[in-house]
């Protein structure tokens, strides 16, 4: 018996084209990039720039995955992982900057 409410059975992880992942991750990446841009002068110097570049690379990887991988399920799972990586990168870099600022 299939449970359509299970995370692994959701349309965005099984049969979607991946456009939703690109759109939502693009908005997320844009917000993160704007915030990192304003944090670039904070200590430790270079942390925000590293995060900025990493988020751009992760989004470009999402575009490559979306158009380069034929297997739908693998493509969608990789897009989900990369979307989480964008958010995780921002959280990590922002935490490093906050901890550096408090010291």
Tab-separated table of N, CA and C in Angstrom, residues 29-81:
chain	number	residue	atom	x	y	z
A	29	UNK	N	18.676	31.391	-2.784
A	29	UNK	CA	20.066	31.777	-3.045
A	29	UNK	C	20.191	33.293	-3.167
A	30	UNK	N	19.252	33.923	-3.827
A	30	UNK	CA	19.292	35.376	-3.979
A	30	UNK	C	19.230	36.082	-2.622
A	31	UNK	N	18.339	35.638	-1.767
A	31	UNK	CA	18.235	36.220	-0.426
A	31	UNK	C	19.536	36.014	0.352
A	32	UNK	N	20.071	34.808	0.289
A	32	UNK	CA	21.327	34.504	0.992
A	32	UNK	C	22.481	35.347	0.438
A	33	UNK	N	22.533	35.497	-0.880
A	33	UNK	CA	23.614	36.265	-1.493
A	33	UNK	C	23.545	37.741	-1.102
A	34	UNK	N	22.357	38.300	-1.053
A	34	UNK	CA	22.210	39.696	-0.636
A	34	UNK	C	22.692	39.865	0.807
A	35	UNK	N	22.284	38.947	1.669
A	35	UNK	CA	22.695	39.054	3.074
A	35	UNK	C	24.205	38.877	3.222
A	36	UNK	N	24.785	37.926	2.486
A	36	UNK	CA	26.239	37.728	2.553
A	36	UNK	C	26.988	38.933	1.980
A	37	UNK	N	26.413	39.566	0.978
A	37	UNK	CA	27.051	40.753	0.407
A	37	UNK	C	27.225	41.835	1.471
A	38	UNK	N	26.211	42.017	2.297
A	38	UNK	CA	26.300	43.033	3.347
A	38	UNK	C	27.171	42.587	4.524
A	39	UNK	N	27.462	41.311	4.621
A	39	UNK	CA	28.315	40.798	5.699
A	39	UNK	C	29.780	40.673	5.295
A	40	UNK	N	30.123	41.040	4.076
A	40	UNK	CA	31.464	40.760	3.566
A	40	UNK	C	32.584	41.475	4.305
A	41	UNK	N	32.303	42.566	4.967
A	41	UNK	CA	33.339	43.307	5.694
A	41	UNK	C	33.470	42.873	7.154
A	42	UNK	N	32.619	41.977	7.592
A	42	UNK	CA	32.672	41.532	8.986
A	42	UNK	C	33.740	40.465	9.173
A	43	UNK	N	34.240	40.386	10.387
A	43	UNK	CA	35.227	39.355	10.745
A	43	UNK	C	34.548	37.997	10.813
A	44	UNK	N	35.208	36.954	10.486
A	44	UNK	CA	36.501	36.872	9.814
A	44	UNK	C	36.372	37.265	8.345
A	45	UNK	N	37.292	38.108	7.925
A	45	UNK	CA	37.282	38.610	6.551
A	45	UNK	C	37.427	37.416	5.601
A	46	UNK	N	36.591	37.391	4.600
A	46	UNK	CA	36.653	36.314	3.611
A	46	UNK	C	35.613	35.233	3.806
A	47	UNK	N	35.031	35.154	4.985
A	47	UNK	CA	34.030	34.119	5.241
A	47	UNK	C	32.786	34.349	4.390
A	48	UNK	N	32.308	35.580	4.347
A	48	UNK	CA	31.109	35.887	3.565
A	48	UNK	C	31.374	35.707	2.073
A	49	UNK	N	32.550	36.082	1.622
A	49	UNK	CA	32.896	35.915	0.212
A	49	UNK	C	32.966	34.438	-0.157
A	50	UNK	N	33.519	33.638	0.719
A	50	UNK	CA	33.567	32.196	0.497
A	50	UNK	C	32.161	31.619	0.401
A	51	UNK	N	31.293	32.031	1.300
A	51	UNK	CA	29.903	31.581	1.260
A	51	UNK	C	29.204	32.042	0.005
A	52	UNK	N	29.466	33.276	-0.400
A	52	UNK	CA	28.887	33.860	-1.610
A	52	UNK	C	29.229	33.010	-2.827
A	53	UNK	N	30.510	32.711	-2.978
A	53	UNK	CA	30.976	31.917	-4.119
A	53	UNK	C	30.424	30.493	-4.052
A	54	UNK	N	30.413	29.913	-2.867
A	54	UNK	CA	29.905	28.551	-2.696
A	54	UNK	C	28.435	28.448	-3.090
A	55	UNK	N	27.640	29.414	-2.693
A	55	UNK	CA	26.208	29.396	-3.041
A	55	UNK	C	26.021	29.534	-4.553
A	56	UNK	N	26.803	30.364	-5.184
A	56	UNK	CA	26.717	30.489	-6.644
A	56	UNK	C	27.079	29.163	-7.311
A	57	UNK	N	28.145	28.532	-6.857
A	57	UNK	CA	28.557	27.242	-7.425
A	57	UNK	C	27.483	26.180	-7.206
A	58	UNK	N	26.884	26.155	-6.020
A	58	UNK	CA	25.825	25.179	-5.752
A	58	UNK	C	24.623	25.399	-6.661
A	59	UNK	N	24.253	26.648	-6.899
A	59	UNK	CA	23.124	26.914	-7.789
A	59	UNK	C	23.459	26.546	-9.230
A	60	UNK	N	24.671	26.838	-9.665
A	60	UNK	CA	25.085	26.424	-11.005
A	60	UNK	C	25.082	24.901	-11.133
A	61	UNK	N	25.461	24.220	-10.057
A	61	UNK	CA	25.396	22.751	-10.055
A	61	UNK	C	23.946	22.287	-10.188
A	62	UNK	N	23.026	23.010	-9.550
A	62	UNK	CA	21.609	22.664	-9.683
A	62	UNK	C	21.152	22.782	-11.142
A	63	UNK	N	21.583	23.818	-11.814
A	63	UNK	CA	21.213	23.988	-13.220
A	63	UNK	C	21.793	22.847	-14.056
A	64	UNK	N	23.054	22.489	-13.784
A	64	UNK	CA	23.680	21.389	-14.517
A	64	UNK	C	22.950	20.071	-14.259
A	65	UNK	N	22.560	19.832	-13.020
A	65	UNK	CA	21.831	18.607	-12.676
A	65	UNK	C	20.470	18.609	-13.352
A	66	UNK	N	19.776	19.722	-13.314
A	66	UNK	CA	18.426	19.801	-13.896
A	66	UNK	C	18.427	19.447	-15.379
A	67	UNK	N	19.412	19.936	-16.100
A	67	UNK	CA	19.436	19.704	-17.544
A	67	UNK	C	20.382	18.581	-17.969
A	68	UNK	N	21.159	18.041	-17.047
A	68	UNK	CA	22.149	17.035	-17.425
A	68	UNK	C	21.870	15.615	-16.989
A	69	UNK	N	20.945	15.416	-16.079
A	69	UNK	CA	20.664	14.067	-15.583
A	69	UNK	C	19.299	13.626	-16.083
A	70	UNK	N	19.279	12.506	-16.774
A	70	UNK	CA	18.040	12.022	-17.391
A	70	UNK	C	17.133	11.289	-16.403
A	71	UNK	N	17.715	10.550	-15.470
A	71	UNK	CA	16.919	9.782	-14.506
A	71	UNK	C	16.179	10.747	-13.577
A	72	UNK	N	14.855	10.756	-13.680
A	72	UNK	CA	14.031	11.738	-12.970
A	72	UNK	C	14.217	11.685	-11.471
A	73	UNK	N	14.146	10.519	-10.898
A	73	UNK	CA	14.231	10.405	-9.438
A	73	UNK	C	15.592	10.850	-8.915
A	74	UNK	N	16.652	10.420	-9.571
A	74	UNK	CA	18.011	10.821	-9.157
A	74	UNK	C	18.162	12.334	-9.292
A	75	UNK	N	17.679	12.889	-10.412
A	75	UNK	CA	17.772	14.331	-10.642
A	75	UNK	C	17.071	15.113	-9.535
A	76	UNK	N	15.854	14.695	-9.187
A	76	UNK	CA	15.087	15.432	-8.187
A	76	UNK	C	15.707	15.317	-6.794
A	77	UNK	N	16.212	14.150	-6.451
A	77	UNK	CA	16.871	14.006	-5.156
A	77	UNK	C	18.146	14.846	-5.090
A	78	UNK	N	18.896	14.884	-6.185
A	78	UNK	CA	20.114	15.714	-6.192
A	78	UNK	C	19.761	17.195	-6.086
A	79	UNK	N	18.686	17.616	-6.751
A	79	UNK	CA	18.246	19.003	-6.626
A	79	UNK	C	17.847	19.320	-5.188
A	80	UNK	N	17.181	18.384	-4.528
A	80	UNK	CA	16.791	18.593	-3.128
A	80	UNK	C	18.024	18.720	-2.236
A	81	UNK	N	18.999	17.860	-2.457
A	81	UNK	CA	20.224	17.906	-1.649
A	81	UNK	C	20.965	19.219	-1.881
